[in-house]
CSV table of C-alpha atoms and ligand atoms in Angstrom, one decimal:
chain,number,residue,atom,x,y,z
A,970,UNK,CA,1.3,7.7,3.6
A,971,UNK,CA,-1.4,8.5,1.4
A,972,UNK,CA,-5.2,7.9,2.4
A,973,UNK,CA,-6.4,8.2,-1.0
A,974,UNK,CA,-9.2,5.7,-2.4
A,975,UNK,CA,-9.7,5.4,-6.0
A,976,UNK,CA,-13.1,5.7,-7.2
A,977,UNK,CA,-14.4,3.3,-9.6
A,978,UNK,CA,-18.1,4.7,-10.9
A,979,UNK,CA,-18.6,1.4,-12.5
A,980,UNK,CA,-18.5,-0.1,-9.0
A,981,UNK,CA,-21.9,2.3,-8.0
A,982,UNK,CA,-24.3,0.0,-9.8
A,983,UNK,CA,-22.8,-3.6,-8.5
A,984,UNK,CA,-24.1,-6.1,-6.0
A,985,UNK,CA,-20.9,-7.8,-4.7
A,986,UNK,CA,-21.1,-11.2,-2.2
A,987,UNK,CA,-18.0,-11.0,0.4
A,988,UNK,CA,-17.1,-14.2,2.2
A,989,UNK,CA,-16.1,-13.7,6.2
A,990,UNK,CA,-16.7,-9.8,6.0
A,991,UNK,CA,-17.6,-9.7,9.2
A,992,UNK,CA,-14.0,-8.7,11.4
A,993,UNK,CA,-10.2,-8.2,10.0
A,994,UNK,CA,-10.0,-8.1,5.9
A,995,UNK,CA,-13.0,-8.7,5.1
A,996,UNK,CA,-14.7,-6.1,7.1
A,997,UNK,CA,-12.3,-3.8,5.3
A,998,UNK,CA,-13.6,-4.9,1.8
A,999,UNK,CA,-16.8,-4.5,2.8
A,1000,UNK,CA,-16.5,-0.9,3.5
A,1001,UNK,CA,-14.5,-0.4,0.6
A,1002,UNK,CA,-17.6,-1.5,-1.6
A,1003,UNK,CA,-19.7,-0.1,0.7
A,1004,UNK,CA,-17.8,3.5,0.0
A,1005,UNK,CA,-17.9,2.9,-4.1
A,1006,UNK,CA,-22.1,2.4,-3.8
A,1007,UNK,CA,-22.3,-0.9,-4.5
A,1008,UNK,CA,-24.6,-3.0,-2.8
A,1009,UNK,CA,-23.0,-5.4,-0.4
A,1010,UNK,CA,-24.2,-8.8,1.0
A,1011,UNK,CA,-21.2,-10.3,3.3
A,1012,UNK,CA,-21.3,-14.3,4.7
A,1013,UNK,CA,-20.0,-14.7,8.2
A,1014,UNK,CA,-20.5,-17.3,11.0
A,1015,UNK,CA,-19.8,-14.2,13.6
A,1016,UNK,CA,-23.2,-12.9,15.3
A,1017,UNK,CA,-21.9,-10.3,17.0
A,1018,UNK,CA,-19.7,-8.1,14.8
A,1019,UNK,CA,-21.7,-9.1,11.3
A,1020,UNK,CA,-24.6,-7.2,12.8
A,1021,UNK,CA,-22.9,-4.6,14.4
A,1022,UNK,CA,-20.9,-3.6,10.6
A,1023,UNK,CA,-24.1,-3.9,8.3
A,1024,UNK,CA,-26.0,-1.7,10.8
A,1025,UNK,CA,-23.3,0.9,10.7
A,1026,UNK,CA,-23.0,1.2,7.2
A,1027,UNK,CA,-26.7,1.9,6.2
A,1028,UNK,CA,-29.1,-0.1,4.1
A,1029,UNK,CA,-27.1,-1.1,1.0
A,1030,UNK,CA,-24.7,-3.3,3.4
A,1031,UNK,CA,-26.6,-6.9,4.6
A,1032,UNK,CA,-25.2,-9.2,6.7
A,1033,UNK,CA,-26.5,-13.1,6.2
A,1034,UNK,CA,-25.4,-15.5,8.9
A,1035,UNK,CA,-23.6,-18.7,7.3
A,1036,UNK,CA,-21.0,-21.1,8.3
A,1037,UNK,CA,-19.1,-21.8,5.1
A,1038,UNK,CA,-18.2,-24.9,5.7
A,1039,UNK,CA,-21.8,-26.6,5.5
A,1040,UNK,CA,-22.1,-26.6,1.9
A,1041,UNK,CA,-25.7,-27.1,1.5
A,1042,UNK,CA,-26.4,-24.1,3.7
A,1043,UNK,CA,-24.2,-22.1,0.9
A,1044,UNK,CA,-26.0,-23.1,-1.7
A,1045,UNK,CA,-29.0,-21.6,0.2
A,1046,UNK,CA,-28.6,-18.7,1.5
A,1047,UNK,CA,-26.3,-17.4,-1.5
A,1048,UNK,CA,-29.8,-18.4,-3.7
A,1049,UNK,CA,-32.0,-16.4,-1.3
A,1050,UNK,CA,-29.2,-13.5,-1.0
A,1051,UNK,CA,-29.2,-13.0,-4.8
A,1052,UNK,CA,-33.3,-13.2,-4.7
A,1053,UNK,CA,-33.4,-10.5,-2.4
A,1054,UNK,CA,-30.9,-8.2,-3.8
A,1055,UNK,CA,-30.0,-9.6,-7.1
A,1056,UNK,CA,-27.7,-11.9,-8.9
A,1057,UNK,CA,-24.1,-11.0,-7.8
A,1058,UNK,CA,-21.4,-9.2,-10.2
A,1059,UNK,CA,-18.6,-9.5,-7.9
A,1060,UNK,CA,-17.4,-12.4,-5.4
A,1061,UNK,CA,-14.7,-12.3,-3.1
A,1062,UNK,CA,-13.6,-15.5,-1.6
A,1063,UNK,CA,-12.3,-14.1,1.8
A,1064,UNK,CA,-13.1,-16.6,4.7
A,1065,UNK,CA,-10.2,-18.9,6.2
A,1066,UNK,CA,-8.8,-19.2,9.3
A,1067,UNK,CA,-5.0,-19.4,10.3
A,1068,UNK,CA,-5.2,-21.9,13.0
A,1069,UNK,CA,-1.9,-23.3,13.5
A,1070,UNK,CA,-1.1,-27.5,14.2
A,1071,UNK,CA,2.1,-29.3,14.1
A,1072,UNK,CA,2.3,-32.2,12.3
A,1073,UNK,CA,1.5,-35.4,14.4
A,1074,UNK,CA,-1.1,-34.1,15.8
A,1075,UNK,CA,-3.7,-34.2,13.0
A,1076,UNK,CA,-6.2,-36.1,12.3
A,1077,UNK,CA,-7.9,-37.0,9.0
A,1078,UNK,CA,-11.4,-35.4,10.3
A,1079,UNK,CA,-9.1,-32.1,11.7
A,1080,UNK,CA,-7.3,-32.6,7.9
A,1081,UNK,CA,-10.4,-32.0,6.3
A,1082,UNK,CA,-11.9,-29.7,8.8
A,1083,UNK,CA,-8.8,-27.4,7.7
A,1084,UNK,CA,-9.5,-27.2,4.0
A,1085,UNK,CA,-13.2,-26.6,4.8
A,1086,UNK,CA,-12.5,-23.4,6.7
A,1087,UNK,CA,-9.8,-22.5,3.7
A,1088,UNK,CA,-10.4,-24.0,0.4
A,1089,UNK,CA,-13.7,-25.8,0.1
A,1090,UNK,CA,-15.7,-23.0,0.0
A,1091,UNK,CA,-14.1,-20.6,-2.1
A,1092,UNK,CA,-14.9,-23.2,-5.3
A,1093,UNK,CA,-18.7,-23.9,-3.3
A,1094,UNK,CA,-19.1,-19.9,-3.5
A,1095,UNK,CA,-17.9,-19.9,-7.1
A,1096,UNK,CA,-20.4,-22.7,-7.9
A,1097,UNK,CA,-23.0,-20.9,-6.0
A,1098,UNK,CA,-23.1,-17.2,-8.2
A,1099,UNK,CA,-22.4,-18.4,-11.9
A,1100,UNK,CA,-25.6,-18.9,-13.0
A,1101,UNK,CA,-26.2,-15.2,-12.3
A,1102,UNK,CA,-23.0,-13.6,-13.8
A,1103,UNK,CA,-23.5,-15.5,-16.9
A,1104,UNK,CA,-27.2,-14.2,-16.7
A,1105,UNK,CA,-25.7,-10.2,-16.6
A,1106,UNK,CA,-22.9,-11.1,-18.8
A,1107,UNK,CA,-20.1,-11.4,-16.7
A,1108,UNK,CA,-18.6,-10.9,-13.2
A,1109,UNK,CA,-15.3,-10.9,-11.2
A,1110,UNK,CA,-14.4,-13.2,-8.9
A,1111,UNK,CA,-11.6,-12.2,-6.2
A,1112,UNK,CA,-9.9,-15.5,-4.4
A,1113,UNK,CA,-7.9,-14.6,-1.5
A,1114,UNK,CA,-4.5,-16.7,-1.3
A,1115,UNK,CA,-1.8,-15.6,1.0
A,1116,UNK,CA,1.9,-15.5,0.8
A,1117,UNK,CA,2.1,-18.1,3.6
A,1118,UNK,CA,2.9,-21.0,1.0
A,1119,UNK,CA,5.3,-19.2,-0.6
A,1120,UNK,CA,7.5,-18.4,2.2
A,1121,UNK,CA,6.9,-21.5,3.5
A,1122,UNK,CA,4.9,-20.6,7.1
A,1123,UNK,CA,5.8,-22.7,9.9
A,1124,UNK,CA,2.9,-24.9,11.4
A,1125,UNK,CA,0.5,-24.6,9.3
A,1126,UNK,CA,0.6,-27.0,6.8
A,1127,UNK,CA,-2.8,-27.4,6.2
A,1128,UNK,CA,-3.8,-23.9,5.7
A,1129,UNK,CA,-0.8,-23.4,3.8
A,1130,UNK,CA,-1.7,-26.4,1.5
A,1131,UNK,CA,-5.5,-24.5,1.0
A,1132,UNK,CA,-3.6,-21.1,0.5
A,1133,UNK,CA,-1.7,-22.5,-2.5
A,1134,UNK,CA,-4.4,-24.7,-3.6
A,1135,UNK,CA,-6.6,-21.8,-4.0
A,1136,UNK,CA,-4.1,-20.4,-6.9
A,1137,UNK,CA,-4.4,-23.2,-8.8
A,1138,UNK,CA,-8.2,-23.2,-8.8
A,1139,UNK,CA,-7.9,-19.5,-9.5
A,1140,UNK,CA,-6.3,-20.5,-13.1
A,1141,UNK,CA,-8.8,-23.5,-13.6
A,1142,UNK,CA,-11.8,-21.3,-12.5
A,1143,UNK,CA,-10.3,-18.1,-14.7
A,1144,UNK,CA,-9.9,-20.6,-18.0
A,1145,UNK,CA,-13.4,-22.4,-17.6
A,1146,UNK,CA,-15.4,-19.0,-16.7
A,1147,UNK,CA,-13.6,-16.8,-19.6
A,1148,UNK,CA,-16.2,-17.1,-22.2
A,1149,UNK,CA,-18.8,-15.9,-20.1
A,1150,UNK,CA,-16.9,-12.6,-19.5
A,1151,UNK,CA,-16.5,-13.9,-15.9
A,1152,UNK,CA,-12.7,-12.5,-14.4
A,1153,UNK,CA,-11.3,-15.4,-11.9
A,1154,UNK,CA,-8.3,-13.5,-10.1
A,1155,UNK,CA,-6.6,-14.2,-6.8
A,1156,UNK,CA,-4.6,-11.9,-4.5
A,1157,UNK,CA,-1.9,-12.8,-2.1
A,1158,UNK,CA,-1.3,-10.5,1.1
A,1159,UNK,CA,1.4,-10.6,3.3
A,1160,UNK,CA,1.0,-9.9,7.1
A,1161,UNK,CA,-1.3,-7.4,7.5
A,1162,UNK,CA,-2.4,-6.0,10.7
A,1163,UNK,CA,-5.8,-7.4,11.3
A,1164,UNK,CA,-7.0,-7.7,15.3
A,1165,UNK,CA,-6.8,-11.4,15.1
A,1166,UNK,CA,-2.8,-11.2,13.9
A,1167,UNK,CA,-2.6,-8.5,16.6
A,1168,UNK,CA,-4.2,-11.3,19.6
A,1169,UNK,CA,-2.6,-14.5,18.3
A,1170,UNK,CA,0.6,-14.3,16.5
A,1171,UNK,CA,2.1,-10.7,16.1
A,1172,UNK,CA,5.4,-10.6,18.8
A,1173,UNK,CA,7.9,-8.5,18.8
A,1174,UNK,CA,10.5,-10.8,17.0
A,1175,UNK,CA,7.5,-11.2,13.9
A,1176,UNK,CA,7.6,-7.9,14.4
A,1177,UNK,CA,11.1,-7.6,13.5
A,1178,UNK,CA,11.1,-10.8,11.1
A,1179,UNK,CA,8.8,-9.2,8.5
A,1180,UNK,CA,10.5,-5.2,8.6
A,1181,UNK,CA,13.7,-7.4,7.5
A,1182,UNK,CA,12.0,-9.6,5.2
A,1183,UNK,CA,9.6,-6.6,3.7
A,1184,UNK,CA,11.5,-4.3,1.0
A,1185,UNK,CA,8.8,-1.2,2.8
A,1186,UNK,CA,9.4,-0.7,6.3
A,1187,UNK,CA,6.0,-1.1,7.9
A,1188,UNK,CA,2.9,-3.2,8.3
A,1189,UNK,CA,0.5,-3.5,5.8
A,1190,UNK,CA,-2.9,-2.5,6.6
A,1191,UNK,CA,-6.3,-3.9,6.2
A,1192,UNK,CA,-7.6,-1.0,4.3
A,1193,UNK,CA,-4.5,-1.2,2.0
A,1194,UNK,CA,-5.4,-5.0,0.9
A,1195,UNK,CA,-9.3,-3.9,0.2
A,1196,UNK,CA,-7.9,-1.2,-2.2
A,1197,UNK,CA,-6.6,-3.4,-4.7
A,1198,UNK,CA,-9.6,-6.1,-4.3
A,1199,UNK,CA,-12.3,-3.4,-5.4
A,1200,UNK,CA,-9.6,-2.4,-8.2
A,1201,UNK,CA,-9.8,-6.4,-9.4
A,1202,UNK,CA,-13.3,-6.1,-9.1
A,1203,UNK,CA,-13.5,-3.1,-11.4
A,1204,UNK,CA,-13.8,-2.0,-15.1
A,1205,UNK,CA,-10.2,-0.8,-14.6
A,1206,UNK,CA,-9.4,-4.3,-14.6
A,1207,UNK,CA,-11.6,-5.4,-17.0
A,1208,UNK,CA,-9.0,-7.7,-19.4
A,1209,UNK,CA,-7.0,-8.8,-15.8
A,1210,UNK,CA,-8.1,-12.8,-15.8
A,1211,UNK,CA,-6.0,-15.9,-14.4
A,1212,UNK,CA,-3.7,-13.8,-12.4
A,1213,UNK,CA,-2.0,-13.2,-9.0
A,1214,UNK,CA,-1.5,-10.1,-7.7
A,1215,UNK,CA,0.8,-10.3,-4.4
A,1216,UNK,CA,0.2,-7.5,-2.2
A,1217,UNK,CA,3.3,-8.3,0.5
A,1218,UNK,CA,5.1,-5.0,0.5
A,1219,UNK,CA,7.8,-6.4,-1.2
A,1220,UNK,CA,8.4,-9.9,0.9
A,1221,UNK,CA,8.2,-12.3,-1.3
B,1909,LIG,N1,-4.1,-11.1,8.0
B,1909,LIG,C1,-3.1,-11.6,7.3
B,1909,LIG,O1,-1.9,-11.3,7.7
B,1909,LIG,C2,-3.3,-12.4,6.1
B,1909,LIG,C3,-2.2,-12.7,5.3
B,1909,LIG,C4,-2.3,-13.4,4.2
B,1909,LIG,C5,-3.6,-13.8,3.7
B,1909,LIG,N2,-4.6,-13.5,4.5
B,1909,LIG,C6,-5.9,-14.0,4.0
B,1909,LIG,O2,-6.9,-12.9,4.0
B,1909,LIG,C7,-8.2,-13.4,4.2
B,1909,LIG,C8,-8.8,-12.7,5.4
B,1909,LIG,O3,-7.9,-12.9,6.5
B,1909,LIG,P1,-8.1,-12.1,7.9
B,1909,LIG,O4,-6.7,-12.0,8.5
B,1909,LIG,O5,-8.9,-10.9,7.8
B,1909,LIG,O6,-8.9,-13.2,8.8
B,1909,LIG,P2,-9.7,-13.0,10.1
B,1909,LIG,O7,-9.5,-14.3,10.9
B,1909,LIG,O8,-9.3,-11.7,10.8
B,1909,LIG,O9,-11.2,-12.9,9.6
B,1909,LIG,C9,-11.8,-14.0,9.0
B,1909,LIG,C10,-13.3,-13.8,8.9
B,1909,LIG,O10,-13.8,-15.0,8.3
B,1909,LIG,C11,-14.9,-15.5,9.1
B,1909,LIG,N3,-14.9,-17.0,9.1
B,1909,LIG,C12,-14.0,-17.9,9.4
B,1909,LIG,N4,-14.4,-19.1,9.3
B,1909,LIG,C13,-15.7,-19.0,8.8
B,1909,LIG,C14,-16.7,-20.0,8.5
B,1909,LIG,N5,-16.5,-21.3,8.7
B,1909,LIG,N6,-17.9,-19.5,8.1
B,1909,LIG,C15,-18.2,-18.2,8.0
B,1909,LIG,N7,-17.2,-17.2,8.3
B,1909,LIG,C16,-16.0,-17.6,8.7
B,1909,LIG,C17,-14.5,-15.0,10.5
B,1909,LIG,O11,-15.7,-15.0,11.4
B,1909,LIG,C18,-13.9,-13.7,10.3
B,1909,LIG,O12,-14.9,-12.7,10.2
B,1909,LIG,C19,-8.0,-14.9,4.5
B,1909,LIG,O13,-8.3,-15.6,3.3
B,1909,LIG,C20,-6.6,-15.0,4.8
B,1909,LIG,O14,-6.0,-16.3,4.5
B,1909,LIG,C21,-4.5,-12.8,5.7
């Protein structure tokens, strides 16, 4: 397999805002931007690896500590973020969390708890960086779905329910934001072999479900998902609006 990285030189002169870039995906799209010279500011509740990953990847890479599910605190610190570094070309709604729950055991307050972690803030975010795209022009704004609703996930309904959710506000968000030259795309990954997937849910039988289920025989990688969000984020993509790109190996 091939470790080659694209290059996208219009990429060099970007500020991009990553949602829960701190550990698993996200950490991989922010090195990806990190490697193309943009400048990177990533949202994450985590203290200790957030740190840790800006430090190591010099001064163009900043790490602002948010939970993204108090929306008032969004509002802030993405209006001091762009402040400090500039108004925001690029946005990639990454944050969610997978937690699992079976049915008859949730509540309304755990209901809406859910689509905090994984819906609420993707449109918050969205809300939160207009005003500055339409300022430079235009932007692109990366929501990150997941195959999970499509192949129909077992106990999970309410991230599931978020996950497919967030592909319909992709097309709402893509048709309102057009004429400001502001892209709205979403991308839908498969199982990709983050440390959390590793911890929690990865046995051998998953193992063994998605080979069989994949039409390529292996796991997709973390680094292999931020490829293709830096490419929506690019000039190369620069008429690519309203669309879903599912990056499953073949799956679904
Ligand atoms: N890993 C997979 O197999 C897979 C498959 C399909 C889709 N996805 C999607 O890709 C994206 C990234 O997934 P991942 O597997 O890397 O997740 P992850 O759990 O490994 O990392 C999520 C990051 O978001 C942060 N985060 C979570 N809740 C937060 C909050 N309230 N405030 C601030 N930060 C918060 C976490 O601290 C963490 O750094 C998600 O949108 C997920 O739904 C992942």
């Amino acid at each position: 397999m091939s470790n080659a990285v694209a290059t996208y030189p219009d990429l060099k002169a970007k500020t991009v805002a990553i949602t829960g870039g701190a550990s698993g995906i996200g950490a991989a799209i922010v090195l990806a931007f990190a490697e193309q010279g943009s400048r990177v500011v990533f949202f994450d509740k985590d203290m200790n690896a957030g740190p840790v990953l800006a430090d190591s990847l010099g001064n163009d890479v900043h790490f602002v500590k948010l939970d993204l599910t108090d929306a008032d605190a969004l509002s802030c610190r993405f209006a001091e973020a762009a402040a400090e570094f500039g108004a925001f070309d690029v946005l990639v709604n990454n944050a969610a969390r997978d937690d699992r729950h079976d049915i008859g055991s949730v509540t309304p307050e755990y209901w809406r708890e859910r689509l905090a972690v994984n819906l609420d803030h993707q449109f918050f975010a969205t809300q939160a960086v207009i005003p500055g795209m339409i300022d430079k022009g235009g932007g692109s704004i990366v929501n990150m779905s997941s195959i999970a609703w499509r192949i129909g996930l077992e106990n999970a309904p309410a991230y599931v329910a978020s996950k497919a959710a967030i592909e319909g506000l992709t097309h709402a968000l893509a048709r309102d934001l057009g004429p400001s030259g502001i892209r709205v795309n979403c991308l839908l990954p498969g199982f990709v072999r983050t440390q959390r997937q590793l911890d929690k849910w990865l046995t051998p039988e998953l193992h063994e479900q998605i080979l069989r289920n994949q039409c390529l025989k292996q796991l997709i990688e973390p680094p292999q998902i931020a490829a293709m969000v830096i490419m929506l984020a690019s000039s190369a993509s620069q008429v690519v609006t309203n669309q879903t790109l599912v990056v499953d190996a073949g799956w679904s």
